[in-house]
PDB file of C-alpha atoms in Angstrom:
ATOM      1  CA  UNK A   5       9.178   5.409 -28.761  1.00 85.00           C
ATOM      2  CA  UNK A   6       8.774   5.876 -24.740  1.00 93.00           C
ATOM      3  CA  UNK A   7       6.833   8.821 -23.998  1.00 96.00           C
ATOM      4  CA  UNK A   8       7.839  11.773 -21.498  1.00 98.00           C
ATOM      5  CA  UNK A   9       4.821  12.364 -18.822  1.00 97.00           C
ATOM      6  CA  UNK A  10       4.426  14.967 -16.578  1.00 96.00           C
ATOM      7  CA  UNK A  11       2.048  15.454 -13.943  1.00 95.00           C
ATOM      8  CA  UNK A  12      -1.199  15.356 -15.539  1.00 95.00           C
ATOM      9  CA  UNK A  13      -0.191  13.113 -18.288  1.00 96.00           C
ATOM     10  CA  UNK A  14       0.862  10.777 -16.069  1.00 96.00           C
ATOM     11  CA  UNK A  15      -2.330  11.006 -14.768  1.00 95.00           C
ATOM     12  CA  UNK A  16      -4.265  10.278 -18.128  1.00 96.00           C
ATOM     13  CA  UNK A  17      -1.781   7.625 -18.813  1.00 97.00           C
ATOM     14  CA  UNK A  18      -2.532   5.179 -15.910  1.00 97.00           C
ATOM     15  CA  UNK A  19      -6.200   5.687 -15.876  1.00 96.00           C
ATOM     16  CA  UNK A  20      -5.974   4.958 -19.411  1.00 97.00           C
ATOM     17  CA  UNK A  21      -4.132   1.788 -18.625  1.00 98.00           C
ATOM     18  CA  UNK A  22      -6.336   0.407 -16.000  1.00 97.00           C
ATOM     19  CA  UNK A  23      -8.966   1.326 -18.494  1.00 97.00           C
ATOM     20  CA  UNK A  24      -7.110  -0.732 -20.993  1.00 97.00           C
ATOM     21  CA  UNK A  25      -6.244  -4.180 -19.345  1.00 97.00           C
ATOM     22  CA  UNK A  26      -8.163  -7.467 -20.368  1.00 96.00           C
ATOM     23  CA  UNK A  27      -6.132  -9.977 -19.051  1.00 95.00           C
ATOM     24  CA  UNK A  28      -3.308  -8.246 -16.342  1.00 96.00           C
ATOM     25  CA  UNK A  29      -3.144  -5.132 -14.003  1.00 98.00           C
ATOM     26  CA  UNK A  30       0.044  -4.618 -11.918  1.00 98.00           C
ATOM     27  CA  UNK A  31       0.413  -1.759  -9.533  1.00 98.00           C
ATOM     28  CA  UNK A  32       3.569  -1.156  -7.707  1.00 97.00           C
ATOM     29  CA  UNK A  33       3.577   1.678  -5.711  1.00 95.00           C
ATOM     30  CA  UNK A  34       5.156   2.441  -1.904  1.00 93.00           C
ATOM     31  CA  UNK A  35       1.859   4.864  -0.913  1.00 89.00           C
ATOM     32  CA  UNK A  36      -1.562   3.438  -1.485  1.00 89.00           C
ATOM     33  CA  UNK A  37      -4.432   6.140  -1.520  1.00 86.00           C
ATOM     34  CA  UNK A  38      -7.308   5.805  -4.018  1.00 89.00           C
ATOM     35  CA  UNK A  39      -9.425   8.742  -5.113  1.00 89.00           C
ATOM     36  CA  UNK A  40     -12.771   7.692  -6.663  1.00 91.00           C
ATOM     37  CA  UNK A  41     -11.605   7.790 -10.019  1.00 93.00           C
ATOM     38  CA  UNK A  42      -9.004   4.684  -9.471  1.00 94.00           C
ATOM     39  CA  UNK A  43     -11.382   3.262  -7.340  1.00 94.00           C
ATOM     40  CA  UNK A  44     -14.191   3.138  -9.520  1.00 96.00           C
ATOM     41  CA  UNK A  45     -11.804   1.772 -12.446  1.00 97.00           C
ATOM     42  CA  UNK A  46     -10.298  -1.214  -9.955  1.00 96.00           C
ATOM     43  CA  UNK A  47     -14.084  -2.685  -9.157  1.00 96.00           C
ATOM     44  CA  UNK A  48     -14.896  -2.806 -13.119  1.00 96.00           C
ATOM     45  CA  UNK A  49     -11.365  -4.587 -13.446  1.00 97.00           C
ATOM     46  CA  UNK A  50     -12.781  -6.730 -10.266  1.00 95.00           C
ATOM     47  CA  UNK A  51     -16.260  -7.197 -12.103  1.00 95.00           C
ATOM     48  CA  UNK A  52     -14.481  -8.397 -14.956  1.00 96.00           C
ATOM     49  CA  UNK A  53     -12.508 -11.217 -13.400  1.00 95.00           C
ATOM     50  CA  UNK A  54      -9.077  -9.310 -14.123  1.00 96.00           C
ATOM     51  CA  UNK A  55      -5.800 -10.463 -11.999  1.00 95.00           C
ATOM     52  CA  UNK A  56      -4.987  -7.905 -10.490  1.00 96.00           C
ATOM     53  CA  UNK A  57      -1.869  -7.021  -8.121  1.00 96.00           C
ATOM     54  CA  UNK A  58      -1.036  -4.744  -5.864  1.00 95.00           C
ATOM     55  CA  UNK A  59       2.017  -4.807  -4.230  1.00 95.00           C
ATOM     56  CA  UNK A  60       2.987  -1.550  -1.515  1.00 92.00           C
ATOM     57  CA  UNK A  61       5.657  -0.682   0.947  1.00 90.00           C
ATOM     58  CA  UNK A  62       5.094   1.728   3.911  1.00 78.00           C
ATOM     59  CA  UNK A  63       3.963   0.781   6.913  1.00 60.00           C
ATOM     60  CA  UNK A  64       0.090  -0.703   7.026  1.00 60.00           C
ATOM     61  CA  UNK A  65      -2.751   0.679   5.426  1.00 70.00           C
ATOM     62  CA  UNK A  66      -5.407   2.838   6.444  1.00 71.00           C
ATOM     63  CA  UNK A  67      -8.707   0.811   7.560  1.00 71.00           C
ATOM     64  CA  UNK A  68     -10.735   2.596   5.081  1.00 75.00           C
ATOM     65  CA  UNK A  69      -8.444   1.025   2.133  1.00 78.00           C
ATOM     66  CA  UNK A  70      -8.641  -2.345   3.658  1.00 79.00           C
ATOM     67  CA  UNK A  71     -11.845  -2.552   3.418  1.00 79.00           C
ATOM     68  CA  UNK A  72     -12.671  -1.460   0.275  1.00 87.00           C
ATOM     69  CA  UNK A  73      -9.765  -3.871  -1.312  1.00 88.00           C
ATOM     70  CA  UNK A  74     -11.503  -6.506   0.686  1.00 84.00           C
ATOM     71  CA  UNK A  75     -14.306  -6.520  -1.392  1.00 88.00           C
ATOM     72  CA  UNK A  76     -12.199  -7.281  -4.647  1.00 92.00           C
ATOM     73  CA  UNK A  77     -12.212 -10.409  -5.330  1.00 90.00           C
ATOM     74  CA  UNK A  78      -9.990 -11.125  -8.125  1.00 93.00           C
ATOM     75  CA  UNK A  79      -7.153  -8.088  -6.330  1.00 93.00           C
ATOM     76  CA  UNK A  80      -4.537  -9.507  -4.678  1.00 92.00           C
ATOM     77  CA  UNK A  81      -2.438  -7.135  -1.930  1.00 91.00           C
ATOM     78  CA  UNK A  82       1.646  -7.704  -1.342  1.00 90.00           C
ATOM     79  CA  UNK A  83       3.700  -5.991   1.108  1.00 89.00           C
ATOM     80  CA  UNK A  84       7.396  -5.592  -0.017  1.00 91.00           C
ATOM     81  CA  UNK A  85       9.924  -4.343   2.177  1.00 85.00           C
ATOM     82  CA  UNK A  86      12.143  -1.032   1.680  1.00 88.00           C
ATOM     83  CA  UNK A  87      10.141  -0.363  -1.344  1.00 94.00           C
ATOM     84  CA  UNK A  88      10.514   2.282  -3.267  1.00 94.00           C
ATOM     85  CA  UNK A  89       9.836   1.506  -7.222  1.00 96.00           C
ATOM     86  CA  UNK A  90       6.427   2.871  -8.880  1.00 97.00           C
ATOM     87  CA  UNK A  91       5.489   1.178 -11.679  1.00 98.00           C
ATOM     88  CA  UNK A  92       2.099   0.232 -13.663  1.00 98.00           C
ATOM     89  CA  UNK A  93       1.582  -2.457 -16.361  1.00 98.00           C
ATOM     90  CA  UNK A  94      -0.833  -3.852 -17.809  1.00 98.00           C
ATOM     91  CA  UNK A  95      -0.237  -6.581 -20.695  1.00 97.00           C
ATOM     92  CA  UNK A  96       0.500  -3.955 -23.138  1.00 97.00           C
ATOM     93  CA  UNK A  97       1.626  -0.837 -21.605  1.00 98.00           C
ATOM     94  CA  UNK A  98       4.166   0.261 -18.617  1.00 98.00           C
ATOM     95  CA  UNK A  99       4.788   3.529 -16.817  1.00 98.00           C
ATOM     96  CA  UNK A 100       7.251   4.323 -14.898  1.00 98.00           C
ATOM     97  CA  UNK A 101       7.385   7.159 -12.562  1.00 97.00           C
ATOM     98  CA  UNK A 102       7.988   9.008  -9.683  1.00 96.00           C
ATOM     99  CA  UNK A 103       4.430   9.051  -8.912  1.00 95.00           C
ATOM    100  CA  UNK A 104       2.594   6.829  -5.800  1.00 93.00           C
ATOM    101  CA  UNK A 105      -0.727   5.677  -6.523  1.00 91.00           C
ATOM    102  CA  UNK A 106      -1.888   8.106  -3.813  1.00 87.00           C
ATOM    103  CA  UNK A 107      -4.189  11.040  -4.260  1.00 82.00           C
ATOM    104  CA  UNK A 108      -2.135  13.751  -2.633  1.00 72.00           C
ATOM    105  CA  UNK A 109       0.529  12.934  -4.891  1.00 75.00           C
ATOM    106  CA  UNK A 110      -1.329  12.855  -8.492  1.00 80.00           C
ATOM    107  CA  UNK A 111      -3.124  15.966  -7.247  1.00 78.00           C
ATOM    108  CA  UNK A 112       0.142  18.394  -5.080  1.00 80.00           C
ATOM    109  CA  UNK A 113       3.398  16.859  -6.421  1.00 87.00           C
ATOM    110  CA  UNK A 114       5.219  17.546  -9.490  1.00 93.00           C
ATOM    111  CA  UNK A 115       5.993  14.349 -11.003  1.00 94.00           C
ATOM    112  CA  UNK A 116       7.707  12.759 -14.110  1.00 96.00           C
ATOM    113  CA  UNK A 117       7.843   9.647 -15.737  1.00 97.00           C
ATOM    114  CA  UNK A 118       7.868   7.314 -18.783  1.00 98.00           C
ATOM    115  CA  UNK A 119       5.068   5.371 -20.732  1.00 98.00           C
ATOM    116  CA  UNK A 120       6.040   2.302 -22.757  1.00 98.00           C
ATOM    117  CA  UNK A 121       4.515   1.201 -25.069  1.00 97.00           C
ATOM    118  CA  UNK A 122       4.761  -3.070 -25.396  1.00 97.00           C
ATOM    119  CA  UNK A 123       5.124  -2.884 -29.474  1.00 96.00           C
ATOM    120  CA  UNK A 124       7.182   0.043 -29.703  1.00 96.00           C
ATOM    121  CA  UNK A 125       9.508  -0.902 -27.283  1.00 96.00           C
ATOM    122  CA  UNK A 126       9.370  -4.579 -26.696  1.00 96.00           C
ATOM    123  CA  UNK A 127      12.813  -5.151 -24.322  1.00 97.00           C
ATOM    124  CA  UNK A 128      11.913  -2.318 -22.137  1.00 97.00           C
ATOM    125  CA  UNK A 129       9.131  -2.910 -21.456  1.00 97.00           C
ATOM    126  CA  UNK A 130       9.609  -6.628 -21.183  1.00 97.00           C
ATOM    127  CA  UNK A 131      12.648  -5.649 -18.193  1.00 97.00           C
ATOM    128  CA  UNK A 132      10.324  -3.462 -16.798  1.00 97.00           C
ATOM    129  CA  UNK A 133       7.587  -6.564 -16.381  1.00 97.00           C
ATOM    130  CA  UNK A 134      10.214  -9.284 -15.289  1.00 97.00           C
ATOM    131  CA  UNK A 135      11.524  -6.462 -12.602  1.00 97.00           C
ATOM    132  CA  UNK A 136       7.478  -5.995 -11.469  1.00 97.00           C
ATOM    133  CA  UNK A 137       7.324 -10.461 -11.322  1.00 96.00           C
ATOM    134  CA  UNK A 138      10.487 -10.083  -9.396  1.00 96.00           C
ATOM    135  CA  UNK A 139       9.012  -7.599  -6.827  1.00 95.00           C
ATOM    136  CA  UNK A 140       6.068  -9.948  -6.306  1.00 94.00           C
ATOM    137  CA  UNK A 141       7.212 -12.590  -6.208  1.00 93.00           C
ATOM    138  CA  UNK A 142       9.738 -11.393  -3.160  1.00 91.00           C
ATOM    139  CA  UNK A 143       7.127  -9.262  -1.552  1.00 90.00           C
ATOM    140  CA  UNK A 144       4.370 -11.266   0.743  1.00 82.00           C
ATOM    141  CA  UNK A 145       0.808 -11.767   0.192  1.00 77.00           C
ATOM    142  CA  UNK A 146      -1.291 -10.015   2.641  1.00 70.00           C
ATOM    143  CA  UNK A 147      -4.762 -10.620   4.192  1.00 57.00           C
ATOM    144  CA  UNK A 148      -6.429  -8.148   4.359  1.00 55.00           C
ATOM    145  CA  UNK A 149      -8.200  -7.599   7.876  1.00 49.00           C
ATOM    146  CA  UNK A 150      -9.670  -4.445   9.570  1.00 43.00           C
ATOM    147  CA  UNK A 151     -12.845  -3.609  11.447  1.00 41.00           C
ATOM    148  CA  UNK A 152     -15.565  -1.353   9.557  1.00 40.00           C
ATOM    149  CA  UNK A 153     -14.932   2.327   9.921  1.00 37.00           C
ATOM    150  CA  UNK A 154     -17.507   4.480  11.723  1.00 35.00           C
ATOM    151  CA  UNK A 155     -17.861   7.010   9.302  1.00 34.00           C
ATOM    152  CA  UNK A 156     -18.634   9.381  12.617  1.00 32.00           C
ATOM    153  CA  UNK A 157     -15.237   8.570  13.669  1.00 34.00           C
ATOM    154  CA  UNK A 158     -17.124   7.573  16.966  1.00 32.00           C
ATOM    155  CA  UNK A 159     -15.246   4.053  16.901  1.00 32.00           C
ATOM    156  CA  UNK A 160     -11.541   3.640  16.663  1.00 34.00           C
ATOM    157  CA  UNK A 161     -11.128   0.682  14.513  1.00 35.00           C
ATOM    158  CA  UNK A 162      -8.065  -1.872  15.372  1.00 39.00           C
ATOM    159  CA  UNK A 163      -4.857  -1.692  13.887  1.00 41.00           C
ATOM    160  CA  UNK A 164      -5.092  -3.623  10.052  1.00 39.00           C
ATOM    161  CA  UNK A 165      -2.446  -6.170  11.503  1.00 38.00           C
ATOM    162  CA  UNK A 166      -2.550  -7.017  15.476  1.00 40.00           C
ATOM    163  CA  UNK A 167      -2.297 -10.405  15.218  1.00 41.00           C
ATOM    164  CA  UNK A 168      -0.913 -10.770  18.678  1.00 41.00           C
ATOM    165  CA  UNK A 169      -1.364  -9.505  22.493  1.00 42.00           C
ATOM    166  CA  UNK A 170       1.550 -10.211  25.127  1.00 44.00           C
ATOM    167  CA  UNK A 171       2.382 -13.983  24.527  1.00 43.00           C
ATOM    168  CA  UNK A 172       0.269 -14.746  21.873  1.00 47.00           C
ATOM    169  CA  UNK A 173       1.767 -16.114  18.564  1.00 44.00           C
ATOM    170  CA  UNK A 174       5.160 -16.522  20.095  1.00 48.00           C
ATOM    171  CA  UNK A 175       5.049 -12.358  21.104  1.00 51.00           C
ATOM    172  CA  UNK A 176       5.961 -11.185  24.413  1.00 75.00           C
ATOM    173  CA  UNK A 177       4.588  -7.608  23.269  1.00 87.00           C
ATOM    174  CA  UNK A 178       1.908  -5.906  22.645  1.00 90.00           C
ATOM    175  CA  UNK A 179       0.472  -4.522  19.481  1.00 90.00           C
ATOM    176  CA  UNK A 180      -0.215  -0.692  19.219  1.00 89.00           C
ATOM    177  CA  UNK A 181      -3.914  -1.562  18.879  1.00 87.00           C
ATOM    178  CA  UNK A 182      -3.275  -3.858  21.694  1.00 89.00           C
ATOM    179  CA  UNK A 183      -1.593  -1.666  23.840  1.00 90.00           C
ATOM    180  CA  UNK A 184      -3.894   1.474  23.420  1.00 88.00           C
ATOM    181  CA  UNK A 185      -6.434  -0.788  24.894  1.00 87.00           C
ATOM    182  CA  UNK A 186      -4.652  -1.868  27.842  1.00 87.00           C
ATOM    183  CA  UNK A 187      -3.751   2.023  28.588  1.00 89.00           C
ATOM    184  CA  UNK A 188      -7.374   3.055  27.794  1.00 87.00           C
ATOM    185  CA  UNK A 189      -6.925   5.013  24.835  1.00 88.00           C
ATOM    186  CA  UNK A 190      -7.762   4.813  21.161  1.00 85.00           C
ATOM    187  CA  UNK A 191      -5.339   3.481  19.031  1.00 85.00           C
ATOM    188  CA  UNK A 192      -4.425   6.603  17.102  1.00 83.00           C
ATOM    189  CA  UNK A 193      -4.615   8.751  20.666  1.00 88.00           C
ATOM    190  CA  UNK A 194      -1.690   6.159  21.601  1.00 91.00           C
ATOM    191  CA  UNK A 195      -0.039   7.016  17.511  1.00 88.00           C
ATOM    192  CA  UNK A 196       0.063  10.290  18.738  1.00 89.00           C
ATOM    193  CA  UNK A 197       1.379  10.162  21.668  1.00 92.00           C
ATOM    194  CA  UNK A 198       4.318   8.070  20.257  1.00 94.00           C
ATOM    195  CA  UNK A 199       4.717  10.455  17.883  1.00 92.00           C
ATOM    196  CA  UNK A 200       5.352  13.246  20.284  1.00 93.00           C
ATOM    197  CA  UNK A 201       7.656  11.403  22.592  1.00 94.00           C
ATOM    198  CA  UNK A 202       9.402  10.232  19.853  1.00 95.00           C
ATOM    199  CA  UNK A 203       9.224   6.552  19.575  1.00 94.00           C
ATOM    200  CA  UNK A 204       7.399   7.210  16.046  1.00 93.00           C
ATOM    201  CA  UNK A 205       8.168   9.298  13.153  1.00 91.00           C
ATOM    202  CA  UNK A 206       5.893   9.956  10.501  1.00 83.00           C
ATOM    203  CA  UNK A 207       6.905   8.511   6.875  1.00 72.00           C
ATOM    204  CA  UNK A 208       4.613  10.396   4.381  1.00 63.00           C
ATOM    205  CA  UNK A 209       1.162   9.572   6.012  1.00 59.00           C
ATOM    206  CA  UNK A 210       2.308   6.470   7.398  1.00 72.00           C
ATOM    207  CA  UNK A 211       4.803   6.047  10.621  1.00 81.00           C
ATOM    208  CA  UNK A 212       8.102   4.798  11.192  1.00 87.00           C
ATOM    209  CA  UNK A 213       9.770   3.369  13.678  1.00 90.00           C
ATOM    210  CA  UNK A 214      12.526   5.660  15.241  1.00 93.00           C
ATOM    211  CA  UNK A 215      16.029   4.548  16.800  1.00 93.00           C
ATOM    212  CA  UNK A 216      14.434   5.823  20.280  1.00 94.00           C
ATOM    213  CA  UNK A 217      11.410   3.452  20.089  1.00 93.00           C
ATOM    214  CA  UNK A 218      14.156   0.680  19.100  1.00 93.00           C
ATOM    215  CA  UNK A 219      15.874   1.493  22.677  1.00 92.00           C
ATOM    216  CA  UNK A 220      12.415   1.344  24.115  1.00 93.00           C
ATOM    217  CA  UNK A 221      11.749  -2.494  22.976  1.00 93.00           C
ATOM    218  CA  UNK A 222       9.447  -0.732  19.717  1.00 93.00           C
ATOM    219  CA  UNK A 223       9.586  -3.629  16.666  1.00 92.00           C
ATOM    220  CA  UNK A 224       8.534  -3.355  13.649  1.00 87.00           C
ATOM    221  CA  UNK A 225       7.388  -7.013  12.263  1.00 83.00           C
ATOM    222  CA  UNK A 226       5.633  -8.291   9.000  1.00 71.00           C
ATOM    223  CA  UNK A 227       3.417 -11.005   8.943  1.00 66.00           C
ATOM    224  CA  UNK A 228       2.135 -13.245   5.719  1.00 52.00           C
ATOM    225  CA  UNK A 229      -1.161 -13.133   7.266  1.00 50.00           C
ATOM    226  CA  UNK A 230      -1.765  -9.738   8.599  1.00 55.00           C
ATOM    227  CA  UNK A 231       0.798  -7.342   7.662  1.00 63.00           C
ATOM    228  CA  UNK A 232       3.009  -4.969   8.899  1.00 73.00           C
ATOM    229  CA  UNK A 233       2.531  -3.917  12.458  1.00 83.00           C
ATOM    230  CA  UNK A 234       4.274  -3.016  15.535  1.00 88.00           C
ATOM    231  CA  UNK A 235       5.240  -4.576  18.637  1.00 91.00           C
ATOM    232  CA  UNK A 236       5.692  -2.680  21.849  1.00 94.00           C
ATOM    233  CA  UNK A 237       6.227  -3.546  25.513  1.00 93.00           C
ATOM    234  CA  UNK A 238       3.584  -4.545  27.561  1.00 90.00           C
ATOM    235  CA  UNK A 239       4.889  -2.371  30.452  1.00 91.00           C
ATOM    236  CA  UNK A 240       5.520   1.057  27.917  1.00 92.00           C
ATOM    237  CA  UNK A 241       4.256   4.047  28.924  1.00 86.00           C
ATOM    238  CA  UNK A 242       4.218   7.608  27.178  1.00 86.00           C
TER     239      UNK A 242
END
């Protein structure tokens, strides 16, 4: 029968689930930030050529996460709007939980979940697997692209999603990174100004467009090639 999991048990069974995957691994988590242990396990699955699907749903990934994921040949990453589910599956078991695959959540939050064994609970496992497949189908696969990050912080990389300048690709607005360059700012500095002005708000570790930001002409977009990003009027000043 299904096992109840608290925070520490969720972490334990999640690592065991990743280690035990020999055919496929599905990770569904709105927020992503990998601790060193999870990175090692996923890198090992990549070396074993295991099919890994990761679905996330909150704004863009940090450049460090993108550069690492981009190095894994057998990991495919998709963005799913309005995602709130957290579910982890391999060919033999599933974990349905409140915990994001996010290092802060794994250490600091009080989480709950259940562990489902396919042999013991075949119908429950099948329902979870079918819903996971549906989320994969409706999500948009992201081609990850980001500059290498200078660990000293001396250089601010472009946002991972920066496909457009004003007038490019059908857009008449600028991405955050392009607007920052036009204003003589680093992207992080502009994001702080957008937060202070009330155009953006924090959504966990990510950003969310506010009503004030929309009224100022800000837009949230998702590109199949670049993933999620914000667009702003070229004349915007903060």
